[in-house]
PDB file of C-alpha atoms in Angstrom:
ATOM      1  CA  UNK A 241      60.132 -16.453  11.537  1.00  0.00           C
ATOM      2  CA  UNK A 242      58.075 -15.264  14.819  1.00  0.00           C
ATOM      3  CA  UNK A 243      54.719 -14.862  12.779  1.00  0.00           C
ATOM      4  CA  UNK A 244      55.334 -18.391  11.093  1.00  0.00           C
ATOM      5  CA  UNK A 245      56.087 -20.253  14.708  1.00  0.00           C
ATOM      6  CA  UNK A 246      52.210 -18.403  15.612  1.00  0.00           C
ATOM      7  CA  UNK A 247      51.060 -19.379  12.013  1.00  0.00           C
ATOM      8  CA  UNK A 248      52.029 -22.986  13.101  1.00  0.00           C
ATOM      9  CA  UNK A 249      50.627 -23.095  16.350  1.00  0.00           C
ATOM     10  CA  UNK A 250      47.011 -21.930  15.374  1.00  0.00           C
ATOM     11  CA  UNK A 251      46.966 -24.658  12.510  1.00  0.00           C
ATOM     12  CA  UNK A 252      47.947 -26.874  14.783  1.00  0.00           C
ATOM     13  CA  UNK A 253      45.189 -26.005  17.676  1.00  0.00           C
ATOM     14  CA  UNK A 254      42.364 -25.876  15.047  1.00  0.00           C
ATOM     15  CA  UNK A 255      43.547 -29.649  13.972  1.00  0.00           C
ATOM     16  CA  UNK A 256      43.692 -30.479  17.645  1.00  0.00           C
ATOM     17  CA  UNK A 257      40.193 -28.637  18.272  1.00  0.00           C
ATOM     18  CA  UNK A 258      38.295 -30.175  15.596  1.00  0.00           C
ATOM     19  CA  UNK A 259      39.872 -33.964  16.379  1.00  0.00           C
ATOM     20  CA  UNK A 260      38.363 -33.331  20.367  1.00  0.00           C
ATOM     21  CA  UNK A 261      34.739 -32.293  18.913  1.00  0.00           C
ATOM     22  CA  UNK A 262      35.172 -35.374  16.197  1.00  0.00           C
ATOM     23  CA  UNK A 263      35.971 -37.213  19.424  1.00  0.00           C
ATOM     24  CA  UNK A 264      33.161 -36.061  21.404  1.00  0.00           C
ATOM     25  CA  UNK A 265      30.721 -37.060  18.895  1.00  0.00           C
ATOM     26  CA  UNK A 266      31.588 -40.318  18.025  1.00  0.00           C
ATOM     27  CA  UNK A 267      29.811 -43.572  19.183  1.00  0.00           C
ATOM     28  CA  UNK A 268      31.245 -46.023  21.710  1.00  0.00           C
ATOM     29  CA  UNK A 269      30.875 -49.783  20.558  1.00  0.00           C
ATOM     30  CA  UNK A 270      31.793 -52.491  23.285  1.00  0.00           C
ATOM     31  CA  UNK A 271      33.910 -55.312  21.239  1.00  0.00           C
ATOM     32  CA  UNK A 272      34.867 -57.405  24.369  1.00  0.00           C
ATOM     33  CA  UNK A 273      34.079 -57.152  27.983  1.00  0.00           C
ATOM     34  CA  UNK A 274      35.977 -60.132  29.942  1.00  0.00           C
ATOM     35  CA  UNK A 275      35.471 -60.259  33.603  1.00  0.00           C
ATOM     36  CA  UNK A 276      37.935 -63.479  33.724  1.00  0.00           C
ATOM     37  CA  UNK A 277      40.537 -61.746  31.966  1.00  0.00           C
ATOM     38  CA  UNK A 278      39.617 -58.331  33.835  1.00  0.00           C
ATOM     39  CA  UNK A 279      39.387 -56.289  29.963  1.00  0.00           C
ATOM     40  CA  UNK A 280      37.687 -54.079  28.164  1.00  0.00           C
ATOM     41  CA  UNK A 281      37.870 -53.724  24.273  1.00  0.00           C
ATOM     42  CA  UNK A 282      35.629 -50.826  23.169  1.00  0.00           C
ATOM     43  CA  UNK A 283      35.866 -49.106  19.654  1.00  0.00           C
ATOM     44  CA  UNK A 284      34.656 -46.238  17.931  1.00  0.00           C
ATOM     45  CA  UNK A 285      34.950 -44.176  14.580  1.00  0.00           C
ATOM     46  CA  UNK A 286      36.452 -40.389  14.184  1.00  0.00           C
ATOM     47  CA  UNK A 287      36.483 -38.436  11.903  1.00  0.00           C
ATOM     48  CA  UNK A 288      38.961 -35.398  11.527  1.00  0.00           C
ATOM     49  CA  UNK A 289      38.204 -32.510   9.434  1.00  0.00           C
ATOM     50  CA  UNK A 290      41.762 -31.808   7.672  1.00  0.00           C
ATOM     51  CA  UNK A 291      43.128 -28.087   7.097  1.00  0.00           C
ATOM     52  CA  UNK A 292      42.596 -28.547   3.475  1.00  0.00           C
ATOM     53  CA  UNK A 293      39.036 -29.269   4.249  1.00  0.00           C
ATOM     54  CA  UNK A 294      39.138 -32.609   3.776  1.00  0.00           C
ATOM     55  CA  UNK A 295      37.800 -35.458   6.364  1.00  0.00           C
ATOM     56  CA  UNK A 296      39.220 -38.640   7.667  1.00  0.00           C
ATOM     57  CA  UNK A 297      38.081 -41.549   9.229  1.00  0.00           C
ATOM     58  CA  UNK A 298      40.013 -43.545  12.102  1.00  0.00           C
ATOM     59  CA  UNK A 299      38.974 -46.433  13.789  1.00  0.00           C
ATOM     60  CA  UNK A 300      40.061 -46.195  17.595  1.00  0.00           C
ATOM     61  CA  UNK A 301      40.252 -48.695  20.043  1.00  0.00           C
ATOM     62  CA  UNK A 302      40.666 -48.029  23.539  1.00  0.00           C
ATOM     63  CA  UNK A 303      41.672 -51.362  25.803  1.00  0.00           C
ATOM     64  CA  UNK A 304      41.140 -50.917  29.392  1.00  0.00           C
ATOM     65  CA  UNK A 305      42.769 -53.934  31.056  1.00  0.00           C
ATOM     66  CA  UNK A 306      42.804 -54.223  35.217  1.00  0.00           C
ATOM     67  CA  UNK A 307      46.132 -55.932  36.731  1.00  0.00           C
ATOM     68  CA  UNK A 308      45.016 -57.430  40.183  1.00  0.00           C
ATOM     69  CA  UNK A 309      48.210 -57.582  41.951  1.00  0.00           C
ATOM     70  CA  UNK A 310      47.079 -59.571  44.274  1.00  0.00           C
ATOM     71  CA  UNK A 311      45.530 -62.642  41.609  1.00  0.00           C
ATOM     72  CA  UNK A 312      46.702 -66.228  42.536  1.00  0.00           C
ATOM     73  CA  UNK A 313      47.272 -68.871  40.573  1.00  0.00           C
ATOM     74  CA  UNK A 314      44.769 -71.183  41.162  1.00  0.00           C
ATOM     75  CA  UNK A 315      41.871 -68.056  42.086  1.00  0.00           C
ATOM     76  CA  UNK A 316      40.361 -70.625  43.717  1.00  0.00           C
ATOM     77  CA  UNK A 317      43.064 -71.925  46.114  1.00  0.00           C
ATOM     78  CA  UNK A 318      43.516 -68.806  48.097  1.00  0.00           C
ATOM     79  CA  UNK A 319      47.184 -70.639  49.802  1.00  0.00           C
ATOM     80  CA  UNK A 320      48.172 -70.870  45.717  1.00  0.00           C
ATOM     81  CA  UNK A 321      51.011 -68.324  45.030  1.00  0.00           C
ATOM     82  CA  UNK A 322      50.618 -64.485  43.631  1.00  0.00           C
ATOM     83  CA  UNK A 323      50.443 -64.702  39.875  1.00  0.00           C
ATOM     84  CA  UNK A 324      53.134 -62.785  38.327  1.00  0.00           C
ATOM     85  CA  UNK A 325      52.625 -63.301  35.029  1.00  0.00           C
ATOM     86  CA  UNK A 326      49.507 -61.796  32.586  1.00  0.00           C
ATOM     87  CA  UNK A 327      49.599 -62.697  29.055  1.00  0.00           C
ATOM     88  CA  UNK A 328      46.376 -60.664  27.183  1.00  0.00           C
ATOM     89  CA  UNK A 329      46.202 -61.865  23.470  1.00  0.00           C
ATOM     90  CA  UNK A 330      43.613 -59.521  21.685  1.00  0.00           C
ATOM     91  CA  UNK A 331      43.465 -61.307  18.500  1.00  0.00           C
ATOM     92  CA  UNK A 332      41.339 -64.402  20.870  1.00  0.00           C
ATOM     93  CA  UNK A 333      39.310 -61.969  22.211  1.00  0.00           C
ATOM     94  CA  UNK A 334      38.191 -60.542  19.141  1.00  0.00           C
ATOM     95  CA  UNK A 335      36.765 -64.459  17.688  1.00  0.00           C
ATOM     96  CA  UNK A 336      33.089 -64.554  17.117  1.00  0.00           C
ATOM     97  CA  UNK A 337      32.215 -61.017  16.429  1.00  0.00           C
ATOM     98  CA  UNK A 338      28.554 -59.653  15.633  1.00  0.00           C
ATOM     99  CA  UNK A 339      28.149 -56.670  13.641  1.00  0.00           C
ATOM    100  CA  UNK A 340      25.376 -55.336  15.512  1.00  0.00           C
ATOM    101  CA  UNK A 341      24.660 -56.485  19.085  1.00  0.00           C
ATOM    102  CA  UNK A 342      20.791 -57.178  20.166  1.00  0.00           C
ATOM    103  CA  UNK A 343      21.850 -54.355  22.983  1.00  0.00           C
ATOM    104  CA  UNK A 344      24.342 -51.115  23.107  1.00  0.00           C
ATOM    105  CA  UNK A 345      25.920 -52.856  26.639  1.00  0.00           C
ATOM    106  CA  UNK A 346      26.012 -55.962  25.019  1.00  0.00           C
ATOM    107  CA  UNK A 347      29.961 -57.089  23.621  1.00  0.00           C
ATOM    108  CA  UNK A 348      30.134 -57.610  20.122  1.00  0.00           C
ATOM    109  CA  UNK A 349      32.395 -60.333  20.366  1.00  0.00           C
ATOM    110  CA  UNK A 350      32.292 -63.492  22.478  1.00  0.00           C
ATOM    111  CA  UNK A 351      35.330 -65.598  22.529  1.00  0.00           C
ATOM    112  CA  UNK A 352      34.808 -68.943  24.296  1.00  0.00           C
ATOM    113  CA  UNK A 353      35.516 -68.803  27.708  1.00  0.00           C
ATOM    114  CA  UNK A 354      39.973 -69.566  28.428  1.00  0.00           C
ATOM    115  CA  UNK A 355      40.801 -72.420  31.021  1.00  0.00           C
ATOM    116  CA  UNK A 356      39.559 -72.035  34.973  1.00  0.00           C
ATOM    117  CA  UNK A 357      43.357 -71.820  35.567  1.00  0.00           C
ATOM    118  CA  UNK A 358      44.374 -68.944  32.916  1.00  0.00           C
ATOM    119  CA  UNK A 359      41.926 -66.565  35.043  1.00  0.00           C
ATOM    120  CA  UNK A 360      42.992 -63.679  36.506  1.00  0.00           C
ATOM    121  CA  UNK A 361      39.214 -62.700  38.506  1.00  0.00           C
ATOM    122  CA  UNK A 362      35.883 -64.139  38.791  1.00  0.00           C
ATOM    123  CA  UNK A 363      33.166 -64.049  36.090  1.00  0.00           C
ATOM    124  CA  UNK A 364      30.289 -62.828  37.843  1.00  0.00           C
TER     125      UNK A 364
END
């Protein structure tokens, strides 16, 4: 039972080795990129080499959204109240998408711009 528990662990590791250099290697795409919203959509592909030998291929997406705690409103009517509520709904983001951007820090996708009043910082 000991030697299978060790077995285990170095399968395990390998997988876990060879998903990090998959990782490593893959290329960052930037989907969406909203100031206004204060978000980040960025994707990429992996690929994981499988203990049989065989390879998969997994479409990540890693969303980096900022909550400014101190937001108002109205952003700007700075005696409005604190905003306490943030509602993020990827799928509008993700409208009007381009294969292949004209530049690597250019989004992908450009959704039209949400209300003045549904902002939670300043496009700049």
């Amino acid at each position: 039972p000991v030697m299978k528990n060790k077995e285990m662990l170095k399968s395990f590791a390998a997988i876990l080795l060879f998903t990090i250099l998959a990782a490593a290697d893959a290329e960052s795409h930037l989907l969406v990129k909203s100031q206004c919203k204060c978000m980040t959509v960025t994707s990429k592909s992996v690929v994981s080499v499988l203990p049989n030998g065989g390879r998969v291929e997994q479409l990540m997406r890693d969303i980096h959204i900022i909550v400014p705690t101190r937001s108002r409103e109205n952003i700007s009517d700075p005696t409005s109240p604190l905003r306490n509520k943030f509602v993020y709904k990827i799928s509008d983001f993700c409208k009007n998408c381009n294969q292949k951007p004209t530049l690597p820090t250019e989004p992908q996708c450009k959704p039209p711009p949400p209300p003045a009043d549904t902002c939670y910082g300043r496009d700049i």
